[in-house]
Coordinates of C-alpha atoms in Angstrom, one line a residue:
M1 CA -63.6 -269.8 37.3
A2 CA -66.3 -270.8 34.7
Y3 CA -68.9 -268.9 36.7
V4 CA -67.1 -265.5 36.5
N5 CA -69.0 -263.0 34.4
P6 CA -67.3 -259.6 34.1
S7 CA -69.2 -256.7 32.6
T8 CA -68.5 -253.0 32.1
Q9 CA -71.2 -250.9 33.7
S10 CA -72.0 -247.2 34.0
I11 CA -72.9 -245.8 37.4
K12 CA -76.5 -245.6 36.1
T13 CA -76.5 -249.4 35.5
C14 CA -74.5 -250.1 38.7
F15 CA -76.9 -248.2 40.9
Q16 CA -80.0 -249.9 39.5
S17 CA -78.9 -252.7 41.8
H18 CA -78.9 -252.8 45.5
Y19 CA -75.9 -254.1 47.4
S20 CA -75.5 -256.0 50.7
L21 CA -72.2 -255.8 52.5
P22 CA -70.4 -258.8 54.1
Y23 CA -69.1 -258.0 57.6
F24 CA -65.5 -257.4 56.4
Q25 CA -66.7 -254.9 53.8
R26 CA -68.7 -252.6 56.1
E27 CA -66.0 -250.3 57.3
Y28 CA -65.5 -247.2 55.2
K29 CA -61.7 -246.6 55.3
W30 CA -61.0 -243.9 52.8
N31 CA -59.5 -240.7 54.3
S32 CA -60.5 -237.3 53.0
K33 CA -57.4 -237.1 50.8
H34 CA -58.3 -240.3 48.9
F35 CA -61.9 -239.2 48.4
V36 CA -60.8 -235.8 47.2
E37 CA -58.3 -237.4 44.8
L38 CA -61.1 -239.5 43.3
L39 CA -63.4 -236.5 42.9
N40 CA -60.6 -234.4 41.4
D41 CA -59.7 -237.1 38.9
I42 CA -63.3 -237.4 37.8
Q43 CA -63.7 -233.6 37.5
N44 CA -60.5 -233.3 35.5
T45 CA -61.5 -236.0 33.1
F46 CA -64.8 -234.3 32.6
L47 CA -63.2 -230.9 32.1
L48 CA -60.9 -232.3 29.4
S49 CA -63.9 -232.9 27.2
F50 CA -66.4 -230.2 28.4
D51 CA -67.0 -227.2 26.3
P52 CA -69.7 -224.6 27.2
S53 CA -70.9 -224.7 23.6
H54 CA -71.8 -228.4 23.9
G55 CA -75.3 -229.7 24.2
R56 CA -76.2 -232.3 26.8
R57 CA -76.1 -235.1 24.3
D58 CA -72.4 -234.3 23.6
V59 CA -71.6 -235.7 27.0
S60 CA -72.2 -239.2 25.6
N61 CA -68.9 -238.8 23.6
Y62 CA -66.8 -237.5 26.5
S63 CA -63.8 -239.6 27.5
P64 CA -65.0 -242.1 30.2
Y65 CA -63.5 -242.3 33.7
F66 CA -62.7 -245.8 34.7
L67 CA -63.4 -246.4 38.4
G68 CA -61.9 -249.9 38.8
S69 CA -63.6 -253.2 39.5
I70 CA -66.0 -254.7 42.0
I71 CA -66.8 -258.3 42.8
T72 CA -70.4 -259.3 43.4
S73 CA -72.4 -262.5 43.6
T74 CA -76.0 -263.4 42.7
A75 CA -78.6 -261.3 44.4
I76 CA -80.2 -262.6 47.6
N77 CA -83.5 -260.9 48.6
A78 CA -83.0 -258.4 45.8
K79 CA -79.6 -257.4 47.0
K80 CA -76.2 -258.4 45.4
P81 CA -73.5 -259.2 48.0
L82 CA -70.6 -256.8 47.4
I83 CA -67.5 -258.9 48.1
D84 CA -65.0 -256.3 47.0
G85 CA -65.3 -252.6 46.1
Q86 CA -67.2 -251.1 49.0
Q87 CA -64.8 -248.2 49.2
R88 CA -65.5 -247.3 45.6
I89 CA -69.2 -247.8 45.7
T90 CA -69.6 -245.9 49.0
S91 CA -67.5 -243.0 47.6
I92 CA -69.6 -242.8 44.5
F93 CA -72.7 -242.9 46.6
I94 CA -71.4 -239.9 48.6
I95 CA -70.8 -238.0 45.4
L96 CA -74.3 -238.8 44.2
A97 CA -75.8 -237.7 47.5
Y98 CA -73.9 -234.5 47.3
L99 CA -75.0 -233.8 43.7
E100 CA -78.6 -234.5 44.5
R101 CA -78.5 -232.1 47.4
F102 CA -76.8 -229.5 45.2
R103 CA -79.4 -230.0 42.5
I104 CA -82.2 -229.4 45.0
D105 CA -80.6 -226.5 46.9
H106 CA -79.7 -224.7 43.7
K107 CA -83.0 -225.5 41.9
I108 CA -81.4 -227.0 38.8
S109 CA -84.5 -228.1 37.2
D110 CA -83.0 -229.6 34.0
A111 CA -80.5 -231.8 35.9
L112 CA -81.2 -235.5 36.3
D113 CA -83.0 -236.5 39.5
L114 CA -80.6 -238.7 41.3
S115 CA -82.9 -239.8 44.1
T116 CA -83.8 -243.1 42.4
F117 CA -80.2 -244.1 42.2
L118 CA -79.7 -243.5 45.9
G119 CA -82.5 -245.8 46.9
N120 CA -86.3 -246.1 47.2
F121 CA -88.9 -245.9 49.9
N122 CA -90.5 -249.0 51.3
Y123 CA -93.2 -248.7 53.8
G124 CA -92.2 -245.1 54.6
E125 CA -88.5 -246.0 55.2
M126 CA -85.7 -245.2 52.8
N127 CA -84.0 -248.3 51.4
Y128 CA -80.6 -247.1 50.2
A129 CA -78.8 -248.7 47.3
V130 CA -76.0 -249.8 49.7
E131 CA -76.8 -251.7 52.8
F132 CA -75.6 -249.3 55.4
S133 CA -75.5 -249.5 59.2
S134 CA -78.2 -247.8 61.1
T135 CA -76.0 -244.8 62.0
R136 CA -74.9 -244.5 58.4
R137 CA -78.5 -244.5 57.2
S138 CA -79.3 -241.8 59.7
I139 CA -76.4 -239.7 58.3
F140 CA -77.8 -239.8 54.8
D141 CA -81.4 -239.4 56.1
K142 CA -80.4 -236.1 57.7
Y143 CA -78.1 -235.0 54.9
L144 CA -80.9 -235.5 52.3
D145 CA -83.6 -233.9 54.4
K146 CA -84.9 -231.1 52.3
S147 CA -86.5 -229.3 55.2
Q148 CA -83.1 -228.3 56.6
T149 CA -80.3 -226.3 55.0
T150 CA -77.3 -228.3 54.0
E151 CA -75.3 -226.7 56.8
D152 CA -77.9 -227.6 59.4
A153 CA -78.2 -231.1 57.9
I154 CA -74.5 -231.7 58.3
K155 CA -74.6 -230.4 61.9
S156 CA -77.5 -232.7 62.7
A157 CA -75.6 -235.7 61.3
D158 CA -72.6 -234.8 63.3
E159 CA -74.6 -235.2 66.5
I160 CA -76.0 -238.7 65.8
P161 CA -75.0 -240.8 68.7
G162 CA -72.8 -243.9 68.2
I163 CA -71.2 -242.9 64.9
D164 CA -68.0 -244.8 64.1
D165 CA -64.7 -243.8 62.4
G166 CA -66.1 -244.8 59.0
D167 CA -69.2 -242.6 59.6
K168 CA -66.9 -239.6 60.5
K169 CA -65.0 -240.2 57.3
I170 CA -68.2 -240.1 55.3
L171 CA -69.2 -236.8 56.9
E172 CA -65.8 -235.4 56.2
A173 CA -66.1 -236.5 52.6
L174 CA -69.5 -234.7 52.3
R175 CA -68.0 -231.5 53.6
A176 CA -64.9 -231.9 51.4
T177 CA -67.0 -232.2 48.2
D178 CA -68.4 -228.7 48.5
E179 CA -64.9 -227.3 49.1
V180 CA -63.1 -229.0 46.1
L181 CA -65.9 -228.7 43.5
D182 CA -64.6 -226.8 40.5
D183 CA -66.3 -223.6 39.6
I184 CA -66.8 -224.7 36.0
V185 CA -68.4 -227.9 37.2
R186 CA -70.7 -225.9 39.5
N187 CA -71.9 -223.9 36.6
A188 CA -72.4 -226.9 34.4
M189 CA -73.9 -229.2 37.0
A190 CA -76.5 -230.8 34.7
Y191 CA -73.7 -231.9 32.4
F192 CA -71.5 -233.1 35.2
I193 CA -74.4 -235.2 36.6
D194 CA -74.9 -236.7 33.2
Y195 CA -71.2 -237.5 33.1
I196 CA -71.1 -239.2 36.5
I197 CA -74.1 -241.3 35.7
E198 CA -73.3 -242.2 32.1
R199 CA -69.5 -242.0 31.6
V200 CA -68.0 -243.1 34.9
L201 CA -67.5 -246.8 34.4
L202 CA -66.6 -249.8 36.4
I203 CA -66.2 -253.6 35.9
D204 CA -68.6 -255.8 37.8
I205 CA -67.0 -259.2 38.2
S206 CA -70.2 -261.2 38.9
V207 CA -70.0 -264.7 40.3
D208 CA -72.9 -267.2 40.7
N209 CA -72.6 -267.6 44.5
E210 CA -70.9 -265.9 47.4
S211 CA -68.4 -268.6 48.1
E212 CA -67.1 -268.5 44.6
A213 CA -67.0 -264.7 44.8
H214 CA -64.8 -265.0 47.8
R215 CA -62.4 -267.2 45.9
V216 CA -62.2 -264.6 43.1
F217 CA -61.5 -262.0 45.8
V218 CA -58.7 -264.0 47.3
T219 CA -57.2 -264.8 43.9
M220 CA -57.2 -261.1 42.8
N221 CA -55.9 -259.7 46.0
D222 CA -53.5 -262.4 47.3
R223 CA -52.0 -264.1 44.2
G224 CA -51.0 -261.0 42.4
L225 CA -52.5 -261.7 39.0
R226 CA -51.8 -258.2 37.8
L227 CA -48.7 -256.1 38.5
G228 CA -49.4 -252.6 39.7
P229 CA -47.4 -249.4 38.8
I230 CA -45.3 -249.7 41.9
D231 CA -44.2 -253.2 41.0
L232 CA -43.4 -252.2 37.4
L233 CA -41.3 -249.3 38.7
K234 CA -39.4 -251.6 41.0
G235 CA -38.7 -253.9 38.1
Q236 CA -37.5 -251.1 35.9
I237 CA -35.1 -249.9 38.5
L238 CA -33.7 -253.2 39.8
S239 CA -33.3 -254.7 36.3
K240 CA -30.6 -252.0 35.6
I241 CA -28.5 -253.0 38.6
T242 CA -25.8 -255.5 37.4
S243 CA -24.2 -256.5 40.7
P244 CA -26.0 -259.3 42.6
E245 CA -24.9 -257.8 45.9
D246 CA -26.1 -254.3 45.0
S247 CA -29.3 -255.8 43.6
Y248 CA -29.9 -257.6 46.9
S249 CA -29.2 -254.5 49.1
C250 CA -31.3 -252.3 46.9
H251 CA -34.2 -254.7 47.0
T252 CA -34.0 -254.8 50.8
V253 CA -34.0 -251.0 51.0
W254 CA -36.9 -250.8 48.5
V255 CA -39.1 -253.3 50.4
D256 CA -38.4 -251.6 53.7
T257 CA -39.2 -248.1 52.2
I258 CA -42.4 -249.2 50.5
N259 CA -43.6 -251.0 53.6
K260 CA -43.1 -247.9 55.7
L261 CA -45.0 -245.8 53.2
R262 CA -47.9 -248.4 53.1
N263 CA -48.0 -248.2 56.9
I264 CA -49.2 -244.6 56.4
D265 CA -51.8 -245.8 53.9
P266 CA -52.0 -248.6 51.3
E267 CA -51.9 -246.1 48.5
E268 CA -49.1 -243.9 49.9
D269 CA -46.3 -245.5 47.9
S270 CA -47.8 -244.4 44.6
L271 CA -48.7 -241.0 46.1
F272 CA -45.1 -240.6 47.1
F273 CA -43.6 -241.3 43.7
R274 CA -46.1 -239.0 42.0
S275 CA -45.2 -236.2 44.4
L276 CA -41.4 -236.9 44.1
F277 CA -41.3 -237.1 40.3
R278 CA -43.4 -234.0 39.9
A279 CA -41.4 -232.1 42.5
K280 CA -37.9 -232.8 41.2
W281 CA -38.0 -233.5 37.5
A282 CA -41.3 -232.8 35.8
D283 CA -41.0 -229.8 33.4
T284 CA -44.3 -229.4 31.6
I285 CA -48.0 -229.4 32.4
R286 CA -51.1 -229.5 30.2
G287 CA -52.2 -226.1 29.0
K288 CA -55.6 -224.6 29.5
S289 CA -56.6 -224.6 25.8
K290 CA -58.8 -227.3 24.3
G291 CA -56.8 -230.2 22.9
D292 CA -53.5 -229.3 24.7
A293 CA -51.3 -232.3 25.1
P294 CA -50.6 -233.7 28.5
G295 CA -47.3 -232.6 30.1
D296 CA -45.0 -234.4 32.5
F297 CA -47.2 -233.4 35.4
D298 CA -50.2 -235.1 33.8
Q299 CA -48.3 -238.2 32.6
I300 CA -46.9 -238.8 36.0
G301 CA -50.5 -238.6 37.4
D302 CA -51.7 -241.2 34.9
A303 CA -48.8 -243.6 34.9
Y304 CA -45.7 -242.5 36.8
H305 CA -43.9 -245.8 36.1
R306 CA -44.2 -245.3 32.4
W307 CA -43.1 -241.6 32.7
F308 CA -40.0 -242.8 34.7
E309 CA -39.1 -245.4 32.0
E310 CA -39.2 -242.7 29.3
N311 CA -37.3 -240.0 31.4
T312 CA -34.4 -241.8 33.2
G313 CA -31.9 -239.5 31.5
T314 CA -33.7 -236.5 33.0
L315 CA -33.2 -238.1 36.4
G316 CA -29.5 -238.6 35.7
L317 CA -29.8 -242.4 35.6
N318 CA -27.3 -243.6 33.0
N319 CA -25.6 -246.7 34.5
S320 CA -25.9 -249.3 37.2
D321 CA -24.1 -247.2 39.8
D322 CA -26.7 -244.4 39.2
Y323 CA -29.6 -246.8 39.8
V324 CA -27.9 -248.1 43.0
R325 CA -27.5 -244.6 44.4
F326 CA -31.0 -243.6 43.4
T327 CA -32.6 -246.7 45.1
R328 CA -30.4 -247.1 48.2
D329 CA -29.8 -243.5 49.0
D330 CA -32.1 -241.0 47.2
I331 CA -35.4 -242.8 47.3
K332 CA -34.8 -243.9 50.9
R333 CA -34.0 -240.3 51.9
F334 CA -36.8 -238.6 50.1
A335 CA -39.2 -241.2 51.5
E336 CA -38.1 -240.5 55.1
I337 CA -38.7 -236.8 54.5
Y338 CA -42.1 -237.5 52.9
Q339 CA -43.1 -239.6 55.9
F340 CA -42.2 -236.7 58.2
I341 CA -44.4 -234.4 56.1
K342 CA -47.3 -236.8 56.4
R343 CA -46.8 -237.0 60.2
A344 CA -46.8 -233.2 60.3
E345 CA -49.9 -233.1 58.2
D346 CA -51.7 -235.3 60.7
N347 CA -50.5 -233.8 64.0
I348 CA -49.0 -230.4 64.9
I349 CA -45.2 -230.6 65.3
N350 CA -43.5 -227.6 66.9
G351 CA -41.8 -225.5 64.2
F352 CA -43.8 -227.1 61.4
E353 CA -47.3 -226.0 62.3
C354 CA -47.9 -224.6 58.8
I355 CA -47.7 -228.1 57.3
Y356 CA -50.6 -229.0 59.5
Y357 CA -52.5 -225.8 58.7
N358 CA -52.1 -226.4 54.9
S359 CA -53.3 -229.9 55.3
A360 CA -56.3 -228.8 57.2
R361 CA -57.3 -226.8 54.1
R362 CA -57.0 -230.0 52.1
Y363 CA -54.1 -228.6 50.1
G364 CA -53.3 -231.6 48.0
F365 CA -50.0 -230.4 46.4
Q366 CA -48.1 -229.8 49.7
S367 CA -45.8 -232.9 49.5
M368 CA -44.8 -232.0 45.9
V369 CA -44.0 -228.4 46.8
L370 CA -42.2 -229.2 50.0
L371 CA -40.0 -231.9 48.3
A372 CA -39.1 -229.6 45.4
S373 CA -36.3 -227.7 47.2
I374 CA -34.9 -230.8 49.0
E375 CA -31.8 -232.5 47.9
A376 CA -31.1 -236.1 48.9
H377 CA -27.8 -235.1 50.5
D378 CA -29.4 -232.4 52.7
N379 CA -28.7 -233.0 56.4
T380 CA -31.7 -233.0 58.8
T381 CA -31.1 -229.3 59.8
E382 CA -31.1 -228.2 56.2
W383 CA -34.2 -230.0 55.0
N384 CA -36.1 -229.0 58.2
K385 CA -35.4 -225.4 57.5
K386 CA -36.5 -225.8 53.9
I387 CA -39.8 -227.5 54.5
A388 CA -40.7 -225.2 57.4
L389 CA -40.0 -222.1 55.2
T390 CA -41.8 -223.5 52.2
A391 CA -44.9 -224.4 54.3
R392 CA -45.1 -220.8 55.5
L393 CA -45.0 -219.5 51.9
I394 CA -47.8 -221.9 51.0
D395 CA -49.8 -220.8 54.0
I396 CA -49.7 -217.1 53.1
I397 CA -50.5 -217.9 49.4
L398 CA -53.6 -219.8 50.4
T399 CA -54.6 -217.2 53.0
S400 CA -54.3 -214.3 50.6
R401 CA -56.4 -216.1 48.1
T402 CA -59.0 -216.8 50.8
I403 CA -59.2 -213.1 51.7
E404 CA -59.5 -212.2 48.0
G405 CA -62.4 -214.6 47.7
K406 CA -60.6 -217.0 45.4
D407 CA -61.3 -220.7 45.6
N408 CA -58.4 -222.9 46.7
N409 CA -59.6 -226.0 44.8
Y410 CA -57.5 -228.4 42.8
D411 CA -57.9 -226.8 39.4
N412 CA -57.1 -223.3 40.6
L413 CA -54.0 -224.4 42.5
R414 CA -52.6 -227.0 40.2
D415 CA -50.6 -224.6 37.9
I416 CA -49.7 -222.3 40.8
S417 CA -48.3 -225.2 42.8
F418 CA -46.4 -226.8 40.0
N419 CA -44.8 -223.5 39.0
L420 CA -43.9 -222.9 42.6
A421 CA -42.3 -226.3 42.8
K422 CA -40.1 -225.6 39.8
A423 CA -39.1 -222.2 41.2
L424 CA -37.9 -223.9 44.5
R425 CA -35.6 -226.5 42.9
G426 CA -31.9 -226.5 43.6
K427 CA -32.0 -223.8 46.4
N428 CA -30.1 -224.2 49.6
S429 CA -31.9 -222.9 52.8
S430 CA -30.3 -219.4 52.5
D431 CA -31.3 -219.0 48.8
L432 CA -34.7 -220.4 49.6
L433 CA -35.2 -217.8 52.4
A434 CA -34.2 -215.0 50.1
Y435 CA -36.6 -216.2 47.4
I436 CA -39.5 -216.5 49.9
Q437 CA -38.8 -213.1 51.3
S438 CA -38.9 -211.6 47.8
E439 CA -42.2 -213.4 47.1
W440 CA -43.8 -212.4 50.4
G441 CA -44.6 -208.9 49.3
K442 CA -46.9 -210.2 46.6
F443 CA -49.2 -211.7 49.3
F444 CA -48.8 -210.0 52.6
P445 CA -50.6 -206.7 51.6
V446 CA -53.7 -208.7 51.1
I447 CA -53.9 -209.4 54.9
A448 CA -54.8 -205.7 55.4
R449 CA -58.1 -206.5 53.5
L450 CA -59.1 -209.1 56.1
G451 CA -62.1 -206.9 57.1
Q452 CA -63.7 -207.4 53.7
M453 CA -64.4 -211.1 54.5
R454 CA -68.1 -211.7 54.9
Y455 CA -70.1 -214.7 56.2
E456 CA -72.2 -214.8 53.1
K457 CA -69.6 -214.1 50.3
V458 CA -66.7 -216.3 51.5
G459 CA -66.9 -220.0 52.3
R460 CA -67.8 -220.3 55.9
S461 CA -65.0 -222.8 56.4
D462 CA -62.6 -220.1 55.3
I463 CA -63.8 -217.6 57.9
L464 CA -63.8 -220.4 60.6
Y465 CA -60.2 -221.1 59.5
I466 CA -59.0 -217.5 59.9
L467 CA -60.8 -217.1 63.3
A468 CA -59.3 -220.5 64.5
R469 CA -55.8 -219.3 63.6
I470 CA -56.3 -216.0 65.4
S471 CA -57.7 -217.8 68.4
S472 CA -54.9 -220.3 68.7
Y473 CA -52.3 -217.6 68.2
L474 CA -53.8 -215.5 71.1
E475 CA -53.8 -218.6 73.3
Q476 CA -50.0 -219.0 72.7
E477 CA -49.2 -215.3 73.1
F478 CA -51.3 -214.9 76.3
N479 CA -49.7 -218.1 77.7
L480 CA -53.1 -219.5 78.6
T481 CA -53.2 -222.7 80.7
N482 CA -56.6 -223.8 79.3
K483 CA -55.8 -223.7 75.6
V484 CA -58.3 -225.1 73.1
G485 CA -55.8 -225.3 70.2
F486 CA -56.3 -225.0 66.4
P487 CA -57.1 -228.7 65.8
V488 CA -60.0 -228.5 68.2
Y489 CA -61.3 -225.2 66.8
W490 CA -61.1 -226.7 63.3
Q491 CA -62.3 -230.3 63.9
R492 CA -65.8 -230.8 62.5
D493 CA -66.8 -234.2 64.0
R494 CA -67.1 -233.3 67.7
G495 CA -70.9 -233.1 67.9
S496 CA -72.1 -230.4 70.3
K497 CA -68.4 -229.6 71.1
T498 CA -67.7 -228.6 67.5
F499 CA -66.9 -224.9 67.1
D500 CA -69.2 -222.8 65.0
I501 CA -69.1 -219.2 63.8
E502 CA -70.9 -217.0 66.3
H503 CA -72.7 -213.8 65.2
L504 CA -72.2 -211.2 67.9
L505 CA -75.2 -209.3 66.8
R506 CA -78.8 -210.5 66.6
K507 CA -80.3 -211.7 63.4
N508 CA -82.9 -209.0 62.9
F509 CA -82.5 -205.2 63.2
D510 CA -84.5 -203.6 66.0
D511 CA -84.4 -199.9 65.9
T512 CA -85.8 -199.7 69.4
A513 CA -83.2 -202.0 70.9
L514 CA -80.5 -200.6 68.7
P515 CA -81.1 -196.9 68.3
Q516 CA -79.2 -194.6 65.9
S517 CA -76.5 -194.1 68.5
H518 CA -75.2 -197.6 67.6
G519 CA -74.3 -196.4 64.2
F520 CA -76.6 -198.5 62.0
A521 CA -78.7 -196.4 59.6
D522 CA -81.3 -199.0 58.8
A523 CA -81.9 -202.8 58.5
K524 CA -79.9 -203.1 55.4
D525 CA -76.9 -201.4 56.9
Y526 CA -77.3 -203.6 60.0
N527 CA -77.5 -206.8 58.0
D528 CA -74.5 -205.9 55.9
A529 CA -72.3 -205.1 58.9
R530 CA -73.5 -208.1 61.0
N531 CA -71.9 -210.5 58.5
L532 CA -68.5 -208.9 58.4
I533 CA -65.7 -210.8 60.0
G534 CA -65.4 -208.1 62.7
A535 CA -68.8 -209.0 64.0
L536 CA -68.0 -212.8 64.1
A537 CA -66.4 -215.0 66.7
L538 CA -66.3 -218.7 67.6
L539 CA -68.4 -220.7 70.1
P540 CA -69.0 -224.4 70.7
R541 CA -72.1 -225.5 68.9
S542 CA -74.0 -226.4 72.1
R543 CA -73.3 -222.9 73.6
N544 CA -74.0 -221.2 70.3
R545 CA -77.5 -222.9 70.2
S546 CA -78.2 -222.3 73.8
L547 CA -77.7 -218.5 73.4
Q548 CA -80.0 -218.6 70.4
D549 CA -80.7 -215.0 69.3
K550 CA -80.1 -213.1 72.5
P551 CA -78.9 -209.5 72.5
Y552 CA -75.2 -209.0 72.7
R553 CA -75.3 -207.7 76.3
E554 CA -77.1 -210.8 77.5
K555 CA -74.5 -213.1 76.0
L556 CA -71.4 -211.5 77.7
S557 CA -71.7 -213.6 80.8
A558 CA -71.5 -216.7 78.7
Y559 CA -68.7 -215.4 76.6
A560 CA -66.6 -214.8 79.8
T561 CA -66.4 -218.6 80.4
E562 CA -65.7 -219.6 76.8
N563 CA -62.7 -219.5 74.4
I564 CA -60.3 -216.7 74.2
L565 CA -61.8 -215.0 71.1
V566 CA -65.1 -214.2 72.9
Q567 CA -63.4 -213.7 76.2
T568 CA -61.5 -210.7 74.7
L569 CA -64.9 -209.0 74.6
C570 CA -65.3 -209.3 78.4
D571 CA -63.8 -207.0 81.1
N572 CA -62.9 -210.0 83.4
L573 CA -60.2 -211.2 81.0
Y574 CA -58.2 -208.0 81.4
Q575 CA -58.7 -207.8 85.2
S576 CA -57.8 -211.4 86.1
N577 CA -55.0 -212.2 83.6
P578 CA -51.8 -210.3 83.9
N579 CA -50.4 -211.9 80.8
V580 CA -53.2 -210.5 78.7
A581 CA -52.9 -207.0 80.3
G582 CA -49.1 -207.1 79.7
Y583 CA -49.6 -208.1 76.1
V584 CA -52.1 -205.3 75.4
S585 CA -49.7 -202.7 77.0
Q586 CA -46.9 -203.9 74.8
H587 CA -49.1 -203.6 71.7
P588 CA -50.8 -200.2 71.9
D589 CA -52.1 -200.5 68.3
L590 CA -53.9 -203.7 69.0
K591 CA -57.2 -202.0 69.6
L592 CA -58.1 -204.7 72.1
G593 CA -60.4 -204.2 75.1
S594 CA -63.8 -205.1 76.6
I595 CA -66.9 -204.1 74.8
T596 CA -70.1 -203.7 76.8
D597 CA -72.5 -203.0 74.0
F598 CA -71.7 -203.9 70.4
S599 CA -72.1 -201.1 67.8
K600 CA -71.1 -200.5 64.3
E601 CA -68.0 -198.7 65.5
D602 CA -67.1 -201.8 67.5
I603 CA -67.2 -203.9 64.3
V604 CA -64.5 -201.5 62.9
R605 CA -62.5 -201.8 66.1
R606 CA -62.8 -205.6 66.2
T607 CA -61.8 -205.8 62.5
E608 CA -58.7 -203.8 63.3
F609 CA -57.9 -206.2 66.1
Y610 CA -58.3 -209.2 63.9
T611 CA -56.2 -207.6 61.1
Y612 CA -53.4 -206.7 63.6
I613 CA -53.2 -210.2 64.8
A614 CA -53.3 -211.7 61.3
E615 CA -50.4 -209.5 60.2
L616 CA -48.4 -210.9 63.1
I617 CA -49.4 -214.5 62.2
W618 CA -48.5 -214.1 58.5
K619 CA -45.5 -211.8 59.0
Q620 CA -42.5 -212.3 56.7
P621 CA -39.9 -214.9 57.9
T622 CA -36.5 -213.7 58.8

């Protein structure tokens, strides 16, 4: 290995090079949760050092964030072959693209221009710093197109023909970045960009030629030169088991459990133990004041194996029998429940729908909170009740925050989630239900303020989420045969079939087409009312665009053939569907019926309808 030349590089240095990708490195595999975890880790490391009184130069003394290592070989045609590390490099490229777009959109003139790190123009064509496929280049071309709004740019990228699963993951990461970006980071963007460029570091293991680089790659990945946290944790546990027979059986259970977790994702074993230790035994968390020491929560995030070694007494592990029980019974049981949670996050399971809904919002603490009330000896019925109830509590907490206009990002939810996890520990399902019922009154009254949500003031994805929940609920209650379903309403990578928010009223006020009898005093009054949630619905993107800016009356015929939310505006629904008519008669306060010409009064009526349904969706469990 005489030709190996490792060097620590900043992102600034790293992206002064251009990289080619061998065929086995071209697929982007990170799911949204892994990308979000990386972004949150970088943000949190930045925020530990940031102070609003600092000058830009102070960023040079901030604690660095270590990204990991990449393996490259000598450049060929001005591009360095990237043998290992494509996931990291592509993820950082996504972050840089987002930050450059944010810098331009928000006219942050003092922030560093990132365009030169993303690539350069050659003969009128953008040559990106990473050798992407043609579809991936097209995605970034559209995303970075300054002539379009960011929303339109993402929509255009969604509709590129032939995009693969990796391309879809990149689009999801771009959408996720805006949703998880911390408010302090947004307001200190110039500093954060400096931090990303100068203080996010990686090790470039450079080898003279590509064949040698492949040998290094195989050595590092197949021969296990370095033990990871999961291996160290395993060693700490098995070394305390004195009986050879018990050691063998525990090792067998451990290997089987870890393999099942890794079948979900290669990093899932570590995510499981972080969630479990935080859920069941962590007691402290870093405070909000400058210089506060890290608590159990933070130490588990940094090195869960080290935290475990120092806190075995807290876990009740005092002798060999305790370690046998912990490995053979407790870990196995908790891992099985964790795997169920992950399946419920990926696909709607009857009775556990809220786990899916919370995951759709990218709520990253769900596994921790759901595991908090579980005991290893709980039977299936008991732990099923517990996680279903807890997921509903999480759901209304997130929903109430959304209606109040609060961000549901990592930093805002970290302490709330950890304190909730501690409050849930040790409760059986009956006690848990009583606790959740007592908490419900803190959040449910906020549902009545649903009508305050606006297209401009609240994140558009939040409004889309609420409307998607209402739509899917109506489909179930009306017993429709042609259901769309929440996952389809919510899914953002379906091209022209993606559902977008539909304004029921035209963009511009026209006092001839909309006289005073419609209740709008002037253009300002009209524009304010037009963006309220009561004047919004959902339509597939292709239909939304085909209708363009037509008057409401001219869109009704199209609405009649679309999803249930716009069908409720049309007379045909009530004439042709006895289930709908029966439901309306059973709920006289529903304020639901056809609307032939949309007025300001109808916005109020529609808001009352949405609020009524929302209060049914988020009603207190019994």
